[in-house]
PDB file of C-alpha atoms in Angstrom:
ATOM      1  CA  MET A   1    -247.148  69.111 -27.556  1.00 69.00           C
ATOM      2  CA  ALA A   2    -243.392  68.640 -27.855  1.00 76.00           C
ATOM      3  CA  ILE A   3    -241.398  65.856 -26.246  1.00 70.00           C
ATOM      4  CA  THR A   4    -237.845  66.626 -25.229  1.00 72.00           C
ATOM      5  CA  ILE A   5    -235.389  63.774 -25.680  1.00 70.00           C
ATOM      6  CA  SER A   6    -232.099  64.023 -23.859  1.00 69.00           C
ATOM      7  CA  SER A   7    -228.945  63.484 -25.866  1.00 70.00           C
ATOM      8  CA  THR A   8    -227.204  62.236 -22.719  1.00 68.00           C
ATOM      9  CA  GLU A   9    -226.943  58.460 -22.520  1.00 68.00           C
ATOM     10  CA  PRO A  10    -228.188  57.098 -19.180  1.00 70.00           C
ATOM     11  CA  ARG A  11    -225.363  55.706 -17.115  1.00 78.00           C
ATOM     12  CA  VAL A  12    -225.335  53.902 -13.820  1.00 82.00           C
ATOM     13  CA  GLN A  13    -222.046  53.167 -12.110  1.00 87.00           C
ATOM     14  CA  TYR A  14    -221.593  50.673  -9.275  1.00 87.00           C
ATOM     15  CA  THR A  15    -218.687  49.802  -7.030  1.00 87.00           C
ATOM     16  CA  ALA A  16    -218.960  46.104  -6.215  1.00 84.00           C
ATOM     17  CA  THR A  17    -218.250  44.574  -2.871  1.00 86.00           C
ATOM     18  CA  SER A  18    -216.171  41.406  -2.667  1.00 86.00           C
ATOM     19  CA  GLY A  19    -218.016  38.588  -4.441  1.00 86.00           C
ATOM     20  CA  GLN A  20    -220.944  40.757  -5.609  1.00 90.00           C
ATOM     21  CA  THR A  21    -222.250  39.585  -8.982  1.00 92.00           C
ATOM     22  CA  SER A  22    -225.787  41.013  -9.223  1.00 94.00           C
ATOM     23  CA  PHE A  23    -226.657  44.637 -10.002  1.00 94.00           C
ATOM     24  CA  THR A  24    -230.002  46.408 -10.427  1.00 93.00           C
ATOM     25  CA  VAL A  25    -230.832  48.309 -13.608  1.00 91.00           C
ATOM     26  CA  GLY A  26    -233.209  50.973 -12.320  1.00 88.00           C
ATOM     27  CA  PHE A  27    -234.460  52.203 -15.697  1.00 86.00           C
ATOM     28  CA  GLU A  28    -236.455  50.611 -18.498  1.00 87.00           C
ATOM     29  CA  PHE A  29    -234.535  49.160 -21.437  1.00 88.00           C
ATOM     30  CA  PHE A  30    -236.009  47.365 -24.421  1.00 91.00           C
ATOM     31  CA  ASN A  31    -233.310  44.892 -25.517  1.00 93.00           C
ATOM     32  CA  ASN A  32    -230.344  43.263 -23.824  1.00 93.00           C
ATOM     33  CA  SER A  33    -228.158  44.949 -26.442  1.00 92.00           C
ATOM     34  CA  ASP A  34    -229.288  48.368 -25.127  1.00 90.00           C
ATOM     35  CA  LEU A  35    -226.904  47.884 -22.178  1.00 92.00           C
ATOM     36  CA  LYS A  36    -223.119  48.044 -22.169  1.00 93.00           C
ATOM     37  CA  VAL A  37    -221.416  46.531 -19.136  1.00 94.00           C
ATOM     38  CA  TYR A  38    -217.845  47.369 -18.167  1.00 92.00           C
ATOM     39  CA  ASN A  39    -215.486  46.084 -15.509  1.00 89.00           C
ATOM     40  CA  GLY A  40    -213.220  49.078 -15.065  1.00 88.00           C
ATOM     41  CA  SER A  41    -212.407  50.035 -18.650  1.00 91.00           C
ATOM     42  CA  SER A  42    -213.003  46.529 -20.110  1.00 93.00           C
ATOM     43  CA  LEU A  43    -216.238  46.018 -22.052  1.00 95.00           C
ATOM     44  CA  LEU A  44    -217.796  42.690 -21.021  1.00 95.00           C
ATOM     45  CA  THR A  45    -219.530  40.254 -23.401  1.00 96.00           C
ATOM     46  CA  TYR A  46    -223.212  39.270 -23.138  1.00 95.00           C
ATOM     47  CA  ALA A  47    -223.865  35.557 -22.547  1.00 95.00           C
ATOM     48  CA  ALA A  48    -227.168  33.928 -21.563  1.00 93.00           C
ATOM     49  CA  SER A  49    -225.237  31.829 -19.014  1.00 93.00           C
ATOM     50  CA  PRO A  50    -222.006  33.690 -18.189  1.00 94.00           C
ATOM     51  CA  SER A  51    -219.122  31.339 -17.425  1.00 92.00           C
ATOM     52  CA  SER A  52    -216.236  33.758 -16.932  1.00 93.00           C
ATOM     53  CA  GLY A  53    -215.475  37.144 -15.421  1.00 90.00           C
ATOM     54  CA  SER A  54    -215.536  38.718 -18.887  1.00 94.00           C
ATOM     55  CA  GLN A  55    -219.230  37.834 -19.433  1.00 96.00           C
ATOM     56  CA  TYR A  56    -222.597  38.987 -18.046  1.00 96.00           C
ATOM     57  CA  SER A  57    -226.291  38.147 -18.386  1.00 96.00           C
ATOM     58  CA  VAL A  58    -229.334  40.433 -18.312  1.00 96.00           C
ATOM     59  CA  SER A  59    -232.926  40.013 -17.158  1.00 96.00           C
ATOM     60  CA  GLY A  60    -235.863  42.398 -17.385  1.00 95.00           C
ATOM     61  CA  ALA A  61    -235.682  43.705 -20.959  1.00 94.00           C
ATOM     62  CA  GLY A  62    -238.965  45.439 -21.745  1.00 92.00           C
ATOM     63  CA  ALA A  63    -240.173  45.381 -18.120  1.00 92.00           C
ATOM     64  CA  SER A  64    -241.260  48.672 -16.629  1.00 88.00           C
ATOM     65  CA  GLY A  65    -238.935  49.620 -13.803  1.00 87.00           C
ATOM     66  CA  GLY A  66    -235.830  47.939 -15.209  1.00 90.00           C
ATOM     67  CA  GLY A  67    -234.114  44.644 -14.522  1.00 94.00           C
ATOM     68  CA  ALA A  68    -230.808  43.160 -13.420  1.00 96.00           C
ATOM     69  CA  ILE A  69    -227.306  42.348 -14.606  1.00 96.00           C
ATOM     70  CA  THR A  70    -225.447  39.273 -13.366  1.00 95.00           C
ATOM     71  CA  LEU A  71    -221.704  38.974 -13.805  1.00 94.00           C
ATOM     72  CA  GLY A  72    -219.969  35.695 -14.546  1.00 92.00           C
ATOM     73  CA  SER A  73    -217.574  34.077 -12.101  1.00 83.00           C
ATOM     74  CA  VAL A  74    -214.034  35.334 -11.959  1.00 65.00           C
TER      75      VAL A  74
END
């Protein structure tokens, strides 16, 4: 039996409403570093407790069904 692996990286794009800081990750990921989070074209930095608009945190690594991303305050 052969398993086909897609060469396309999964991507989810959101448009935030005013003040929205939490976003669902609807697919399984294994490590926080598996995710890249952008605000527009700016790559944000992972932080366990984000303290600025250029940082984000992640929950749910390794959980089936995905997790969540929380942006830091602007």
